[in-house]
Amino acid sequence: MKNARSVARLVAVVAAATCGALALFAVSAKRMMPQAEAAPANPANWDKSARLKELSPMQYRVTQESSTEPPFHNEYWNNHRDGIYVDVVSGEPLFLSKDKYDSGTGWPSFTRPLEPGNVVTKSDSSDDSILESRVEVRSRHADSYLGHVFDDGPVPTGKRYCMNSAAMRFVPVEQMAAAGYGQYLPLLGALAPKPSTTQSNDKAMATLSGGCFWGVQELIRKLPGVLQTTVGYTGGSTDGPGYEQVHTGSTGHAEAVQIVYDPKLISYESILRYFFRLHDPTTANRQGNDRGTQYRSAIFYHGDEQRIVAERVKAEVDRSGKWPAKVVTQIVPASAFYPAEGYHQDYLQKHPDGYTCHYLRD
């Protein structure tokens, strides 16, 4: 028994020395258990009590109860995209992608905080029976538990900020300006985009909604000439909505896909005709098993030229007799588009067997 206790003690020390005791949680990517919606970039403009209600069970356990998520089974341990990591509750900036490195622990690790004033450290001796005191890391404004910092990191800082993915939200570089973090773009070698009402000759944008945005994105991305697709929320009345809000149908937003394409390779009309093949445009506020205004069929046009094309194509599809009922696709001006949470982006690329009700009707 003495040897057994010694082995157990050693295992506990090794596990905790990396980033915290291993948590025996199952990580779920199911649609009905999403990550929390996007928090505001300005910590002064958020309601903590409301934000806490929107956290997933894992996010709440980590940030509020100082739990530790499983290594190698979390959202960002192997994320190599450029962007910024912010507090999942308050949205306060925490870390930059260029300061992230592979520590081999299975948790996202950084050499330094982006905004030192947003990070608070304190001694953690909660389990001093088996461990020496560690240094806990928390966010200043939300007081979220983030992880620990160790003195075994690479140069130049020698620090390893070993964080929990569940305590953070990742904002990719292409979405930073729209999300309110444009001032950090120069640190990633990018410039904040200048507002523009026109589209360049080599790139154009289309915004469409036709049910669950996972399936729409997966089919649209396959079109030659489509350069980029982003799923998100548009057409509603609430600023900065997230999945939990949109899912209720109370914000007026639709699950949509924003498409950047090369007009020299594919026309707007071709995209629309493909769009009318991949979903049922005759069912108001429904696609497959998904019901609600957030699943409506809609074309959000960018300028009069797109509106004219959309109205013509819709009328032609309606007259074609392909559909037994009237086409009810809305044609409305494009409005603010809010990118969805990171785990929604490219969902069916990450989960090929995931849910979809979209297919080409030929």
Coordinates of C-alpha atoms in Angstrom, one line a residue:
M1 CA 0.0 0.0 0.0
K2 CA 2.9 2.4 0.7
N3 CA 4.3 1.8 -2.8
A4 CA 0.8 2.4 -4.3
R5 CA 0.4 5.6 -2.4
S6 CA 3.9 6.7 -3.6
V7 CA 3.0 6.0 -7.2
A8 CA -0.3 7.8 -7.0
R9 CA 1.5 10.8 -5.4
L10 CA 4.1 10.9 -8.2
V11 CA 1.4 10.7 -10.9
A12 CA -0.4 13.6 -9.3
V13 CA 2.7 15.7 -9.2
V14 CA 3.5 15.0 -12.8
A15 CA 0.0 15.8 -14.0
A16 CA -0.2 19.1 -12.0
A17 CA 3.2 20.2 -12.9
T18 CA 2.2 20.7 -16.5
C19 CA -0.8 23.0 -16.3
G20 CA -3.1 21.6 -13.6
A21 CA -4.7 18.3 -12.5
L22 CA -6.1 16.3 -15.4
A23 CA -9.8 16.9 -15.6
L24 CA -11.9 13.8 -16.4
F25 CA -14.4 15.6 -18.7
A26 CA -15.7 14.6 -22.1
V27 CA -15.3 17.3 -24.6
S28 CA -18.4 17.6 -26.8
A29 CA -18.7 19.4 -30.1
K30 CA -22.4 18.9 -30.2
R31 CA -24.5 21.7 -31.7
M32 CA -26.7 21.9 -28.6
M33 CA -23.7 22.6 -26.3
P34 CA -21.9 25.5 -28.0
Q35 CA -19.2 27.7 -26.8
A36 CA -20.2 31.0 -25.4
E37 CA -21.0 33.8 -27.8
A38 CA -18.5 36.6 -28.6
A39 CA -17.9 39.0 -25.6
P40 CA -17.4 42.7 -26.3
A41 CA -13.9 44.0 -26.9
N42 CA -14.4 46.8 -24.3
P43 CA -14.6 45.2 -20.8
A44 CA -16.4 48.3 -19.6
N45 CA -19.4 47.5 -21.8
W46 CA -20.4 44.0 -20.6
D47 CA -22.6 42.4 -18.0
K48 CA -20.8 39.7 -16.2
S49 CA -23.8 38.0 -14.7
A50 CA -25.4 37.8 -18.2
R51 CA -22.1 36.5 -19.7
L52 CA -21.8 33.8 -17.1
K53 CA -25.2 32.4 -18.0
E54 CA -24.0 32.0 -21.6
L55 CA -20.9 30.0 -20.8
S56 CA -20.8 26.3 -21.6
P57 CA -20.4 23.9 -18.7
M58 CA -16.7 23.5 -19.3
Q59 CA -16.1 27.2 -19.6
Y60 CA -18.0 27.9 -16.4
R61 CA -16.1 25.1 -14.5
V62 CA -12.7 26.5 -15.7
T63 CA -13.2 30.2 -15.3
Q64 CA -15.4 30.3 -12.2
E65 CA -14.4 27.1 -10.3
S66 CA -10.7 27.0 -11.3
S67 CA -11.0 23.6 -12.9
T68 CA -8.6 22.4 -15.6
E69 CA -9.7 21.0 -19.0
P70 CA -8.2 17.8 -20.5
P71 CA -4.8 18.2 -22.3
F72 CA -4.8 17.6 -26.0
H73 CA -8.6 17.6 -26.0
N74 CA -9.3 21.3 -26.0
E75 CA -10.0 23.8 -28.7
Y76 CA -6.7 25.8 -29.0
W77 CA -3.8 23.6 -27.9
N78 CA -2.9 22.9 -31.6
N79 CA -4.3 26.1 -33.1
H80 CA -1.7 27.7 -35.4
R81 CA -3.8 30.5 -36.9
D82 CA -2.8 34.2 -36.6
G83 CA -5.0 36.2 -34.3
I84 CA -5.7 37.2 -30.7
Y85 CA -6.9 35.3 -27.6
V86 CA -9.3 37.2 -25.4
D87 CA -11.1 36.4 -22.1
V88 CA -14.2 34.3 -22.9
V89 CA -16.2 36.3 -20.3
S90 CA -15.2 39.9 -20.7
G91 CA -13.4 40.0 -24.1
E92 CA -10.4 41.7 -22.6
P93 CA -7.2 41.0 -24.8
L94 CA -4.9 38.4 -23.2
F95 CA -2.4 36.8 -25.7
L96 CA -1.2 37.1 -29.3
S97 CA -0.8 34.2 -31.6
K98 CA 2.9 35.1 -32.3
D99 CA 3.7 34.5 -28.7
K100 CA 2.1 31.0 -28.7
Y101 CA 4.4 28.0 -28.9
D102 CA 4.1 24.2 -28.6
S103 CA 5.1 23.3 -25.0
G104 CA 4.2 19.7 -25.4
T105 CA 1.8 19.8 -22.5
G106 CA -1.5 19.7 -24.5
W107 CA -2.6 23.1 -23.4
P108 CA -2.1 26.4 -25.3
S109 CA 1.1 28.0 -24.0
F110 CA 2.4 31.6 -24.5
T111 CA 5.7 33.3 -23.7
R112 CA 4.0 36.6 -22.6
P113 CA 0.7 38.3 -22.2
L114 CA -0.4 40.8 -24.9
E115 CA -1.7 43.3 -22.3
P116 CA 0.1 42.7 -19.0
G117 CA -2.4 44.9 -17.2
N118 CA -5.2 42.4 -18.1
V119 CA -3.4 39.5 -16.4
V120 CA -3.1 39.0 -12.7
T121 CA -0.9 36.5 -11.0
K122 CA -1.1 35.1 -7.4
S123 CA 0.3 32.2 -5.4
D124 CA -1.6 29.0 -5.7
S125 CA -1.0 26.6 -2.8
S126 CA -4.4 25.0 -2.9
D127 CA -2.9 21.5 -2.8
D128 CA 0.4 22.0 -0.9
S129 CA 0.2 18.5 0.4
I130 CA 1.7 17.2 -2.8
L131 CA 2.9 20.4 -4.7
E132 CA 5.0 23.3 -4.1
S133 CA 3.3 26.6 -4.5
R134 CA 2.4 27.5 -8.1
V135 CA 1.6 30.9 -9.7
E136 CA -2.0 31.1 -10.8
V137 CA -3.1 33.4 -13.7
R138 CA -6.4 35.2 -13.8
S139 CA -7.9 38.0 -15.9
R140 CA -8.1 41.4 -14.3
H141 CA -11.6 42.6 -15.4
A142 CA -13.5 39.3 -15.4
D143 CA -11.4 37.6 -12.7
S144 CA -11.6 34.4 -14.8
Y145 CA -9.2 31.6 -13.9
L146 CA -7.0 31.1 -16.9
G147 CA -4.2 28.7 -15.8
H148 CA -0.7 29.0 -14.4
V149 CA 2.6 30.5 -15.3
F150 CA 5.9 28.6 -15.0
D151 CA 9.6 29.6 -15.3
D152 CA 10.5 26.9 -17.9
G153 CA 9.5 28.7 -21.1
P154 CA 11.7 29.6 -24.1
V155 CA 13.7 32.8 -24.6
P156 CA 13.4 35.7 -24.4
T157 CA 11.0 35.7 -21.4
G158 CA 11.7 32.2 -20.0
K159 CA 8.0 32.1 -19.1
R160 CA 5.3 29.5 -20.0
Y161 CA 1.8 30.9 -19.6
C162 CA -0.1 27.5 -19.6
M163 CA -3.7 28.4 -20.3
N164 CA -7.1 26.7 -20.6
S165 CA -8.7 27.0 -24.0
A166 CA -12.1 27.1 -22.3
A167 CA -11.1 30.4 -20.6
M168 CA -10.4 32.1 -23.9
R169 CA -11.9 33.0 -27.2
F170 CA -9.8 33.1 -30.3
V171 CA -10.4 35.9 -32.9
P172 CA -8.6 35.2 -36.2
V173 CA -6.7 38.1 -37.8
E174 CA -9.2 38.6 -40.6
Q175 CA -11.9 39.2 -38.0
M176 CA -10.0 41.3 -35.5
A177 CA -11.0 44.7 -36.9
A178 CA -14.7 43.8 -37.1
A179 CA -14.6 42.4 -33.5
G180 CA -13.0 45.6 -32.1
Y181 CA -9.4 44.5 -31.9
G182 CA -8.0 46.3 -34.9
Q183 CA -5.4 48.2 -32.9
Y184 CA -3.4 45.0 -32.5
L185 CA -3.3 44.2 -36.2
P186 CA 0.2 45.9 -36.7
L187 CA 1.6 43.4 -34.2
L188 CA 0.7 40.7 -36.6
G189 CA 2.0 42.5 -39.7
A190 CA -1.4 43.6 -40.8
L191 CA -3.1 46.9 -41.2
A192 CA -6.6 47.7 -40.1
P193 CA -8.9 47.8 -43.2
K194 CA -10.3 51.2 -44.2
P195 CA -14.0 51.4 -44.4
S196 CA -15.2 51.1 -48.0
T197 CA -18.6 50.9 -49.7
T198 CA -17.2 49.5 -53.0
Q199 CA -15.8 46.2 -53.9
S200 CA -12.5 45.7 -55.5
N201 CA -12.2 44.4 -59.1
D202 CA -10.5 41.2 -58.0
K203 CA -12.6 40.4 -55.0
A204 CA -16.3 40.6 -54.3
M205 CA -18.6 39.6 -51.4
A206 CA -21.9 37.8 -51.2
T207 CA -23.9 37.1 -48.0
L208 CA -26.5 34.3 -48.0
S209 CA -28.6 32.4 -45.5
G210 CA -30.4 29.1 -46.1
G211 CA -30.6 27.1 -42.8
C212 CA -27.8 25.8 -40.6
F213 CA -24.7 27.6 -41.8
W214 CA -22.5 24.5 -41.5
G215 CA -24.0 22.9 -44.5
V216 CA -24.2 26.0 -46.6
Q217 CA -20.6 26.8 -46.0
E218 CA -19.4 23.3 -46.8
L219 CA -21.1 23.3 -50.3
I220 CA -20.3 26.9 -51.2
R221 CA -16.7 26.6 -50.4
K222 CA -16.3 24.0 -53.2
L223 CA -17.2 26.4 -56.0
P224 CA -14.2 27.4 -58.1
G225 CA -13.5 31.1 -57.6
V226 CA -14.7 31.2 -54.0
L227 CA -11.8 32.5 -52.0
Q228 CA -13.1 32.5 -48.4
T229 CA -16.2 31.7 -46.5
T230 CA -17.1 32.8 -43.0
V231 CA -20.2 31.7 -41.0
G232 CA -21.9 34.3 -38.8
Y233 CA -25.0 36.2 -37.9
T234 CA -26.7 39.0 -39.8
G235 CA -30.0 40.7 -40.4
G236 CA -30.9 41.2 -36.8
S237 CA -31.4 44.0 -34.3
T238 CA -28.9 43.2 -31.6
D239 CA -25.2 44.2 -31.6
G240 CA -22.6 41.5 -31.2
P241 CA -24.9 38.5 -31.0
G242 CA -23.6 35.0 -30.3
Y243 CA -25.0 31.5 -30.9
E244 CA -26.9 31.3 -27.6
Q245 CA -28.8 34.5 -28.4
V246 CA -29.4 33.8 -32.1
H247 CA -30.5 30.2 -31.3
T248 CA -33.6 31.6 -29.4
G249 CA -34.8 33.4 -32.5
S250 CA -35.2 36.6 -30.5
T251 CA -32.5 38.7 -32.1
G252 CA -33.8 38.6 -35.6
H253 CA -30.5 37.4 -37.0
A254 CA -30.1 34.7 -39.6
E255 CA -27.3 32.0 -39.6
A256 CA -25.5 33.2 -42.7
V257 CA -22.4 32.6 -44.8
Q258 CA -20.3 35.6 -46.0
I259 CA -18.5 34.6 -49.2
V260 CA -15.5 36.3 -50.7
Y261 CA -15.0 35.4 -54.4
D262 CA -13.1 36.3 -57.5
P263 CA -15.6 37.8 -60.0
K264 CA -13.3 37.0 -62.8
L265 CA -13.6 33.3 -62.0
I266 CA -17.2 33.0 -60.9
S267 CA -20.2 35.4 -61.2
Y268 CA -22.6 36.5 -58.5
E269 CA -25.4 35.0 -60.6
S270 CA -23.6 31.6 -60.6
I271 CA -23.3 31.7 -56.9
L272 CA -27.0 32.5 -56.5
R273 CA -28.1 29.7 -58.9
Y274 CA -26.0 27.2 -56.9
F275 CA -27.5 28.6 -53.7
F276 CA -31.0 27.9 -54.9
R277 CA -29.9 24.2 -55.5
L278 CA -28.4 23.5 -52.1
H279 CA -31.4 24.4 -50.0
D280 CA -35.2 24.5 -50.1
P281 CA -36.2 28.1 -50.8
T282 CA -39.9 27.4 -50.4
T283 CA -39.9 26.7 -46.6
A284 CA -40.2 29.9 -44.6
N285 CA -38.0 29.8 -41.5
R286 CA -37.1 26.1 -41.9
Q287 CA -34.5 23.8 -43.4
G288 CA -34.7 20.1 -42.7
N289 CA -35.1 19.6 -38.9
D290 CA -34.0 23.2 -38.2
R291 CA -36.9 25.6 -37.5
G292 CA -36.9 29.3 -36.6
T293 CA -36.4 32.7 -38.2
Q294 CA -32.6 32.2 -37.8
Y295 CA -32.9 29.4 -40.5
R296 CA -34.7 31.6 -43.1
S297 CA -33.8 31.7 -46.8
A298 CA -32.3 35.1 -47.5
I299 CA -30.0 37.0 -49.9
F300 CA -28.3 40.0 -48.3
Y301 CA -27.3 42.1 -51.3
H302 CA -24.3 44.4 -51.4
G303 CA -25.4 47.2 -53.7
D304 CA -28.1 47.7 -56.3
E305 CA -26.3 45.5 -58.9
Q306 CA -26.5 42.5 -56.7
R307 CA -30.2 43.3 -55.8
I308 CA -31.2 43.4 -59.5
V309 CA -29.4 40.1 -60.1
A310 CA -31.0 38.5 -57.0
E311 CA -34.5 39.6 -58.0
R312 CA -34.1 38.2 -61.5
V313 CA -32.7 34.9 -60.5
K314 CA -35.3 34.4 -57.7
A315 CA -38.1 35.1 -60.2
E316 CA -36.6 32.6 -62.7
V317 CA -36.3 29.9 -60.1
D318 CA -39.8 30.5 -59.0
R319 CA -41.1 30.3 -62.6
S320 CA -39.1 27.2 -63.4
G321 CA -41.5 24.8 -61.8
K322 CA -38.7 23.0 -60.0
W323 CA -40.2 23.7 -56.7
P324 CA -43.9 22.7 -55.9
A325 CA -44.4 25.8 -53.8
K326 CA -43.6 29.5 -54.1
V327 CA -40.0 30.6 -53.5
V328 CA -40.0 32.7 -50.3
T329 CA -36.3 33.7 -50.2
Q330 CA -36.0 37.2 -48.8
I331 CA -33.9 39.8 -50.7
V332 CA -32.7 42.5 -48.3
P333 CA -29.8 44.9 -48.0
A334 CA -26.7 43.6 -46.3
S335 CA -26.2 44.8 -42.7
A336 CA -23.7 44.2 -40.0
F337 CA -22.2 40.7 -40.2
Y338 CA -20.9 39.2 -36.9
P339 CA -18.6 36.2 -37.4
A340 CA -19.7 33.2 -35.4
E341 CA -17.7 31.5 -32.7
G342 CA -14.5 29.7 -33.7
Y343 CA -15.9 26.2 -33.3
H344 CA -18.6 27.0 -35.9
Q345 CA -16.1 28.0 -38.6
D346 CA -15.4 25.2 -41.1
Y347 CA -17.3 22.9 -38.8
L348 CA -17.9 20.1 -41.4
Q349 CA -14.2 20.2 -42.3
K350 CA -13.3 19.4 -38.7
H351 CA -16.2 17.0 -38.3
P352 CA -16.9 15.3 -41.6
D353 CA -19.7 13.2 -40.1
G354 CA -21.4 16.2 -38.5
Y355 CA -25.0 17.3 -38.9
T356 CA -26.1 18.8 -42.2
C357 CA -29.4 19.0 -44.1
H358 CA -27.9 20.5 -47.3
Y359 CA -27.3 18.8 -50.6
L360 CA -27.6 19.7 -54.2
R361 CA -31.1 19.3 -55.7
D362 CA -30.5 18.5 -59.4

